[in-house]
Coordinates of C-alpha atoms in Angstrom, one line a residue:
M237 CA -0.7 23.7 -23.0
K238 CA 2.8 23.9 -21.6
T239 CA 1.5 25.6 -18.5
F240 CA -1.1 22.9 -18.2
S241 CA 1.5 20.1 -18.5
L242 CA 3.8 21.7 -16.0
Y243 CA 1.0 22.2 -13.5
R244 CA -0.2 18.6 -13.5
V245 CA 3.4 17.4 -13.3
A246 CA 3.8 19.6 -10.2
M247 CA 0.7 18.0 -8.7
V248 CA 2.0 14.5 -9.4
I249 CA 5.3 15.3 -7.7
I250 CA 3.5 16.7 -4.5
I251 CA 1.1 13.7 -4.4
A252 CA 4.1 11.3 -4.9
V253 CA 5.9 12.9 -1.9
L254 CA 2.8 12.3 0.2
Y255 CA 2.8 8.6 -0.9
F256 CA 6.5 8.5 0.0
F257 CA 5.5 9.1 3.6
V258 CA 2.7 6.5 3.3
C259 CA 5.2 3.8 2.5
L260 CA 7.8 5.1 5.0
H261 CA 5.3 4.7 7.8
R262 CA 4.0 1.4 6.5
H263 CA 7.3 -0.4 6.7
S264 CA 9.0 1.5 9.5
P265 CA 8.2 -1.0 12.3
S266 CA 10.6 -3.5 10.9
V267 CA 13.5 -1.2 11.6
V268 CA 12.3 0.0 15.0
A269 CA 10.9 -3.3 16.1
R270 CA 13.7 -4.1 18.6
D271 CA 13.7 -0.5 19.9
L272 CA 10.0 -0.6 20.6
T273 CA 10.3 -4.0 22.3
L274 CA 12.9 -2.8 24.7
S275 CA 11.6 0.8 25.2
L276 CA 8.0 -0.1 25.8
H277 CA 8.7 -3.5 27.4
I278 CA 6.5 -5.5 25.0
D279 CA 6.4 -9.0 23.4
A280 CA 6.0 -10.1 19.8
V281 CA 2.2 -10.1 20.0
T282 CA 2.0 -6.6 21.4
L283 CA 4.5 -5.5 18.8
G284 CA 2.4 -7.0 16.1
I285 CA -0.7 -5.1 17.4
I286 CA 1.2 -1.8 17.4
A287 CA 2.4 -2.4 13.9
S288 CA -0.9 -3.7 12.6
S289 CA -3.0 -0.8 14.1
Y290 CA -1.8 1.3 11.1
F291 CA -3.3 -1.3 8.8
Y292 CA -6.6 -1.7 10.6
L293 CA -7.4 1.9 10.4
Y294 CA -5.9 2.3 6.9
A295 CA -8.1 -0.6 5.7
A296 CA -11.2 0.5 7.5
M297 CA -11.0 4.0 6.1
Q298 CA -10.7 3.0 2.4
P299 CA -14.4 2.7 1.6
V300 CA -15.0 6.0 3.3
V301 CA -12.0 7.6 1.5
G302 CA -13.2 6.3 -1.9
F303 CA -16.7 7.7 -1.2
L304 CA -15.4 11.1 -0.1
A305 CA -13.0 11.3 -3.1
D306 CA -15.9 10.6 -5.4
T307 CA -18.3 13.1 -3.6
K308 CA -16.2 15.8 -1.9
G309 CA -13.1 15.8 -4.1
P310 CA -9.6 14.3 -3.6
R311 CA -7.9 17.6 -2.7
R312 CA -9.9 18.0 0.5
V313 CA -9.4 14.4 1.4
M314 CA -5.7 14.4 1.0
T315 CA -5.2 17.6 2.9
V316 CA -7.3 16.8 5.9
F317 CA -6.2 13.2 6.1
F318 CA -2.5 14.1 5.9
F319 CA -2.8 16.5 8.8
V320 CA -4.3 13.6 10.8
S321 CA -1.3 11.5 9.9
A322 CA 1.1 14.2 11.1
A323 CA -0.7 14.4 14.4
G324 CA -0.4 10.6 14.7
S325 CA 3.3 10.6 14.0
L326 CA 3.8 13.1 16.8
I327 CA 1.7 11.1 19.3
F328 CA 3.6 7.9 18.3
G329 CA 7.0 9.6 18.9
F330 CA 6.0 10.8 22.3
A331 CA 4.2 7.6 23.3
P332 CA 5.0 6.6 26.9
N333 CA 3.4 3.1 26.7
A334 CA 2.1 0.6 24.2
L335 CA -1.5 1.9 24.3
T336 CA -0.4 5.4 23.3
A337 CA 1.8 3.9 20.6
V338 CA -1.2 2.0 19.2
V339 CA -3.3 5.2 19.2
G340 CA -0.6 7.2 17.4
R341 CA 0.1 4.5 14.8
A342 CA -3.7 4.0 14.3
L343 CA -4.0 7.8 13.6
I344 CA -1.1 7.5 11.1
G345 CA -2.9 4.7 9.3
A346 CA -6.2 6.6 9.3
G347 CA -4.6 9.7 7.9
L348 CA -2.5 8.1 5.3
A349 CA -5.5 6.1 4.1
G350 CA -6.6 9.3 2.3
I351 CA -3.7 9.5 -0.1
F352 CA -3.5 6.6 -2.6
I353 CA -7.1 6.4 -3.7
S354 CA -7.4 10.2 -3.9
A355 CA -4.3 10.2 -6.0
L356 CA -5.8 7.7 -8.5
K357 CA -8.9 10.0 -8.6
V358 CA -6.8 13.0 -9.5
F359 CA -4.9 11.0 -12.2
S360 CA -8.3 9.9 -13.7
R361 CA -9.3 13.5 -14.1
W362 CA -6.0 15.1 -15.2
Y363 CA -4.6 12.3 -17.5
P364 CA -6.1 10.1 -20.2
A365 CA -7.0 6.5 -19.4
G366 CA -4.1 5.1 -21.5
Q367 CA -1.6 6.6 -18.9
F368 CA -3.3 5.3 -15.8
A369 CA -1.2 2.2 -15.2
S370 CA 2.0 4.2 -15.9
L371 CA 1.0 6.9 -13.3
T372 CA 0.0 4.2 -10.8
G373 CA 3.5 2.7 -11.5
V374 CA 5.1 6.1 -10.8
M375 CA 3.3 6.2 -7.4
V376 CA 4.4 2.7 -6.6
M377 CA 8.0 3.6 -7.5
I378 CA 8.0 6.6 -5.2
G379 CA 6.4 4.4 -2.6
G380 CA 9.3 2.0 -3.1
L381 CA 11.6 4.9 -2.3
G382 CA 9.6 5.5 0.9
G383 CA 10.0 1.8 1.7
L384 CA 13.7 2.2 0.9
A385 CA 13.9 5.1 3.3
A386 CA 12.3 2.8 6.0
S387 CA 15.3 0.5 5.8
A388 CA 19.0 1.6 6.2
P389 CA 18.2 5.4 6.1
L390 CA 15.7 5.2 8.9
A391 CA 18.1 2.9 10.8
Y392 CA 20.7 5.6 10.6
M393 CA 18.2 8.2 11.6
V394 CA 17.1 6.2 14.6
V395 CA 20.8 5.8 15.6
H396 CA 21.3 9.6 15.7
L397 CA 17.8 10.9 16.7
G398 CA 16.4 7.9 18.5
W399 CA 13.1 6.3 17.3
R400 CA 11.1 9.0 19.1
G401 CA 12.9 11.9 17.6
S402 CA 12.7 10.4 14.2
F403 CA 8.9 10.1 14.2
V404 CA 8.5 13.6 15.7
A405 CA 10.6 15.0 12.9
I406 CA 8.5 13.1 10.3
G407 CA 5.3 14.5 11.8
V408 CA 6.5 18.1 11.5
V409 CA 7.5 17.6 7.8
S410 CA 4.1 15.9 7.2
A411 CA 2.2 18.9 8.5
A412 CA 4.1 21.2 6.1
M413 CA 3.3 18.8 3.1
A414 CA -0.4 18.8 4.0
F415 CA -0.4 22.6 3.8
L416 CA 1.4 22.6 0.4
T417 CA -1.2 20.0 -0.9
W418 CA -4.1 22.4 -0.2
I419 CA -2.3 25.2 -2.0
V420 CA -1.4 23.4 -5.2
V421 CA -3.6 20.4 -5.9
R422 CA -6.9 20.7 -7.7
D423 CA -9.6 18.1 -8.3
S424 CA -9.9 18.6 -12.0
P425 CA -8.5 20.8 -14.9
E426 CA -11.9 22.6 -15.0
E427 CA -11.1 24.2 -11.6
K428 CA -8.2 26.0 -13.2
G429 CA -10.1 26.9 -16.3
W430 CA -8.7 24.1 -18.6
P431 CA -10.9 21.7 -20.5
A432 CA -11.6 18.2 -19.2
V433 CA -9.1 15.5 -20.2
S434 CA -11.1 12.3 -19.6
T435 CA -13.3 11.1 -22.4
E436 CA -15.6 9.4 -19.9
V437 CA -18.7 11.3 -18.7
N438 CA -18.0 13.3 -15.6
P439 CA -21.3 13.7 -13.7
S440 CA -22.0 16.7 -11.7
A441 CA -21.3 16.7 -7.9
T442 CA -25.0 16.6 -7.3
D443 CA -25.4 13.5 -9.4
V444 CA -22.6 11.7 -7.7
E445 CA -23.7 12.5 -4.2
E446 CA -27.1 11.1 -4.9
I447 CA -25.6 7.6 -5.3
S448 CA -25.7 6.1 -1.8
L449 CA -22.8 4.2 -0.3
S450 CA -24.9 1.1 0.0
R451 CA -25.8 1.2 -3.7
R452 CA -22.1 1.6 -4.6
L453 CA -21.1 -1.3 -2.4
A454 CA -23.8 -3.6 -3.9
T455 CA -22.7 -2.7 -7.4
V456 CA -19.0 -3.3 -6.7
F457 CA -19.3 -6.5 -4.7
G458 CA -21.8 -7.9 -7.1
N459 CA -19.0 -8.2 -9.6
L460 CA -17.3 -11.7 -9.3
N461 CA -14.1 -10.5 -10.9
F462 CA -13.8 -7.7 -8.3
C463 CA -14.3 -10.3 -5.5
L464 CA -11.4 -12.4 -7.0
I465 CA -9.2 -9.4 -7.0
C466 CA -10.1 -8.7 -3.4
L467 CA -9.2 -12.2 -2.3
S468 CA -5.9 -12.1 -4.2
V469 CA -4.8 -8.7 -2.8
F470 CA -5.9 -9.7 0.7
L471 CA -3.6 -12.8 0.6
I472 CA -0.7 -11.3 -1.3
Y473 CA -0.3 -8.0 0.6
G474 CA -1.2 -9.6 3.9
A475 CA 1.8 -11.9 3.5
A476 CA 4.2 -9.5 1.7
F477 CA 3.6 -6.4 3.8
S478 CA 3.6 -8.2 7.1
F479 CA 7.0 -9.7 6.2
Q480 CA 8.4 -6.5 4.7
G481 CA 6.9 -4.2 7.3
L482 CA 7.6 -6.2 10.5
W483 CA 9.7 -9.4 10.3
A484 CA 12.2 -9.0 7.4
V485 CA 14.9 -7.2 9.4
P486 CA 14.5 -9.3 12.5
Y487 CA 14.5 -12.4 10.3
V488 CA 17.9 -11.5 8.8
M489 CA 19.2 -10.5 12.2
D490 CA 18.1 -13.7 14.0
V491 CA 18.7 -16.2 11.2
F492 CA 22.0 -14.9 9.9
G493 CA 23.4 -13.2 13.0
V494 CA 24.0 -9.7 11.6
D495 CA 23.4 -6.3 13.3
K496 CA 20.5 -3.9 12.6
V497 CA 22.4 -1.6 10.2
K498 CA 23.7 -4.6 8.0
A499 CA 20.2 -6.1 8.1
G500 CA 18.7 -2.8 7.0
L501 CA 21.2 -2.6 4.1
L502 CA 20.3 -6.1 2.9
F503 CA 16.6 -5.3 3.3
M504 CA 16.9 -2.2 1.1
A505 CA 16.8 -4.6 -1.9
W506 CA 13.0 -5.2 -1.2
P507 CA 11.8 -1.5 -1.5
L508 CA 14.2 -1.0 -4.3
G509 CA 12.6 -3.8 -6.3
F510 CA 9.2 -2.6 -5.2
G511 CA 9.7 0.8 -6.8
I512 CA 11.3 -0.5 -9.9
G513 CA 8.6 -3.2 -10.4
G514 CA 5.8 -0.7 -9.9
F515 CA 7.1 1.7 -12.5
A516 CA 8.4 -0.8 -15.0
I517 CA 5.3 -3.1 -15.0
G518 CA 3.0 -0.1 -15.1
Y519 CA 4.8 1.4 -18.0
L520 CA 5.2 -1.8 -20.0
S521 CA 1.5 -2.7 -19.4
D522 CA 0.4 0.6 -21.0
R523 CA 3.2 0.7 -23.7
F524 CA 2.8 -2.9 -25.0
S525 CA -0.8 -3.6 -23.9
L526 CA 0.3 -6.6 -21.8
N527 CA -2.2 -9.2 -20.7
R528 CA -2.5 -8.2 -17.1
K529 CA -3.9 -11.5 -15.9
N530 CA -1.1 -13.5 -17.4
T531 CA 1.5 -11.1 -16.1
L532 CA 0.1 -11.4 -12.6
L533 CA 0.1 -15.2 -12.8
A534 CA 3.7 -15.2 -13.9
G535 CA 4.7 -13.0 -11.0
L536 CA 2.8 -15.0 -8.5
A537 CA 4.4 -18.2 -9.7
L538 CA 7.9 -16.7 -9.4
S539 CA 7.2 -15.4 -5.8
S540 CA 5.7 -18.8 -4.7
L541 CA 8.9 -20.5 -5.9
Q542 CA 11.0 -18.1 -3.9
W543 CA 9.0 -18.7 -0.7
L544 CA 9.5 -22.5 -1.3
V545 CA 13.2 -22.1 -1.6
L546 CA 13.5 -20.0 1.6
I547 CA 11.5 -22.6 3.5
F548 CA 14.3 -25.2 2.9
L549 CA 17.3 -23.0 3.5
K550 CA 19.4 -23.5 6.7
E551 CA 20.6 -20.7 8.9
G552 CA 23.8 -18.8 8.2
D553 CA 24.8 -20.5 5.0
Y554 CA 22.7 -18.6 2.4
L555 CA 23.0 -14.9 3.4
F556 CA 24.2 -14.0 -0.1
I557 CA 20.8 -14.9 -1.6
T558 CA 18.7 -12.7 0.7
A559 CA 19.3 -9.5 -1.2
P560 CA 18.4 -10.8 -4.7
F561 CA 15.4 -12.6 -3.2
F562 CA 14.2 -9.5 -1.4
F563 CA 14.7 -7.6 -4.6
L564 CA 12.5 -10.1 -6.6
F565 CA 9.9 -10.1 -3.8
G566 CA 9.7 -6.3 -4.0
L567 CA 9.7 -6.4 -7.8
T568 CA 6.7 -8.6 -8.1
A569 CA 4.8 -7.0 -5.2
G570 CA 5.3 -3.6 -6.6
G571 CA 4.5 -4.7 -10.2
F572 CA 1.3 -6.3 -9.0
L573 CA -0.2 -3.0 -7.8
P574 CA -0.6 -1.1 -11.2
L575 CA -2.0 -4.3 -12.7
Y576 CA -4.5 -4.9 -9.9
F577 CA -5.7 -1.3 -9.9
S578 CA -5.9 -1.1 -13.7
M579 CA -7.9 -4.3 -13.8
T580 CA -10.2 -2.8 -11.1
R581 CA -10.6 0.4 -13.0
D582 CA -11.6 -1.5 -16.2
L583 CA -14.4 -3.3 -14.3
F584 CA -16.4 -0.1 -13.4
P585 CA -17.4 3.3 -14.7
L586 CA -15.5 6.4 -13.7
Q587 CA -18.2 7.3 -11.2
L588 CA -17.2 4.2 -9.2
M589 CA -13.5 4.9 -9.5
G590 CA -12.9 6.0 -5.9
T591 CA -15.3 3.4 -4.3
S592 CA -14.0 0.4 -6.2
T593 CA -10.3 1.1 -5.9
G594 CA -10.8 2.2 -2.3
L595 CA -12.3 -1.1 -1.4
A596 CA -9.6 -3.1 -3.2
N597 CA -6.9 -1.1 -1.5
G598 CA -8.6 -1.4 1.9
I599 CA -9.0 -5.1 1.6
S600 CA -5.3 -5.5 0.8
F601 CA -4.4 -3.7 4.0
L602 CA -7.0 -5.5 6.0
G603 CA -4.9 -8.6 5.0
T604 CA -1.8 -7.0 6.4
A605 CA -3.6 -5.9 9.6
I606 CA -4.7 -9.5 10.2
Y607 CA -1.4 -11.1 9.2
M608 CA 0.8 -8.9 11.5
P609 CA -0.6 -10.0 14.9
L610 CA -1.2 -13.5 13.5
T611 CA 2.5 -13.9 12.6
G612 CA 3.5 -12.5 15.9
F613 CA 1.3 -15.1 17.6
L614 CA 2.8 -17.9 15.5
L615 CA 6.3 -16.8 16.4
R616 CA 5.5 -16.5 20.1
S617 CA 3.8 -19.9 20.1
A618 CA 6.8 -21.6 18.4
D619 CA 9.3 -20.0 20.9
T620 CA 7.9 -20.3 24.3
A621 CA 10.9 -18.7 26.1
P622 CA 10.4 -14.9 26.4
S623 CA 12.9 -13.3 24.0
A624 CA 13.2 -10.5 21.4
S625 CA 14.8 -13.1 19.0
Y626 CA 13.3 -16.2 17.3
S627 CA 14.6 -19.4 15.9
V628 CA 14.9 -20.5 12.3
D629 CA 12.1 -23.1 12.7
S630 CA 9.8 -20.4 14.0
Y631 CA 10.5 -18.2 10.9
R632 CA 10.1 -21.2 8.7
M633 CA 6.5 -21.6 9.9
L634 CA 5.8 -18.1 8.8
L635 CA 7.3 -18.8 5.4
I636 CA 4.9 -21.7 4.9
V637 CA 2.0 -19.5 5.7
F638 CA 3.2 -17.0 3.1
L639 CA 3.7 -19.7 0.5
A640 CA 0.1 -21.0 1.0
S641 CA -1.2 -17.4 0.7
Y642 CA 0.5 -16.9 -2.6
A643 CA -0.7 -20.2 -3.9
V644 CA -4.4 -19.5 -3.1
A645 CA -4.0 -16.0 -4.7
F646 CA -2.7 -17.7 -7.8
L647 CA -5.7 -19.9 -8.0
A648 CA -8.0 -16.9 -7.5
M649 CA -6.5 -15.1 -10.5
L650 CA -6.8 -18.2 -12.6
L651 CA -10.5 -17.8 -12.3
F652 CA -10.4 -14.1 -13.2
S653 CA -12.1 -13.3 -16.5
N654 CA -10.4 -10.7 -18.8
R655 CA -13.5 -8.7 -19.5
R656 CA -13.8 -4.9 -19.4
A657 CA -16.8 -2.9 -18.4
S658 CA -19.1 -2.5 -21.4
P659 CA -18.7 0.8 -23.3
S660 CA -22.3 1.8 -22.5
L661 CA -21.6 1.4 -18.8
R662 CA -18.4 3.3 -18.9
R663 CA -19.9 6.2 -20.8
S664 CA -23.2 6.6 -19.0
P665 CA -23.9 8.9 -16.0
F666 CA -25.5 7.4 -12.9
R667 CA -28.7 9.2 -13.1
G668 CA -31.2 7.1 -15.0
D669 CA -28.6 4.4 -15.9
K670 CA -30.4 1.1 -15.8
S671 CA -27.1 -0.8 -16.2
I672 CA -26.1 -0.1 -12.7
P673 CA -28.3 -1.7 -10.1

């Protein structure tokens, strides 16, 4: 058993490193936004399109990734998709124009789409259900470190290697990690000769493949609670990730008049909070059986209050509160993830694990993909003079949009019903199961 425990820990470490790069890429545009604007001669709208191209492909691939993880296995998905992300990083680093940059970043998003949901699938096979939220929290914590690396560390890297050299180096390391994933990771303990861990029925590959994608989608979207989760994550992560991934560093630079490195240092509080929140809330949720709905509502209320405070602040006078506010924003955004995915897992049987979580994850990033160019359009509309910088009033308009998003998400979760999937549904295989339409 010691060998078994060490092996699955080694897999978690490798998968966590992959997710580190997912979050590094996700939030990197905020640090290199000014460099891209000057190097590629683009405006805020084009910058938003480049940044959001990651999220469009990431979101679009989630249902496919979930289906492939359920039918072909997460090991294959993670390996192939991470190689694609490595190629995208190289293309982005060598991009001579905005169109090539969009293609490169889109490939990064498409490739990295294969990691998180596949990781959850691996966890569901190698660990008991009672540790699922904790493991999801570990992934979010490592993702927070990736987001942390996309602040001051990436800023220093860009200063020394340039933004192009930085992404080329990341691409080379990513290719090596994809190869390591294929060597070490396995879909289930049975592939290594160990007994199954999950107490839920694991249908054969033939049984699972016989369930069509249309049938899976009809089952998942026919659940009202799942639709409420999707609405909530669309709004929350559309607002949070567009601000964190694109506008947070420019916001600090423009509103408070600090340079990129100092803004990056202040911004580090967000991914730090994100990592701590994901791990802490995931662990506490499992350890003390917290009511996930009420925990979410409390976090949404806190974050909404913070957006409200930022709306009424004036430029220059309140720089000291940005770090603790960024930390709390990250803490709640990170803490929401293990709760959302645990709630999604509880709604469906294991056979729908990849499909349901893939859809929820994809919809959250579809929100980001839509919010990024939308916020760029709002900024450009507010400041008609061509410039790489924006006024306080322009940013305040974005904050109002973010506040409204959190408020609607709060209302959606108020309507959520704390009901788990019935035991008969969670134990039954698909074939011949009348409980699944």
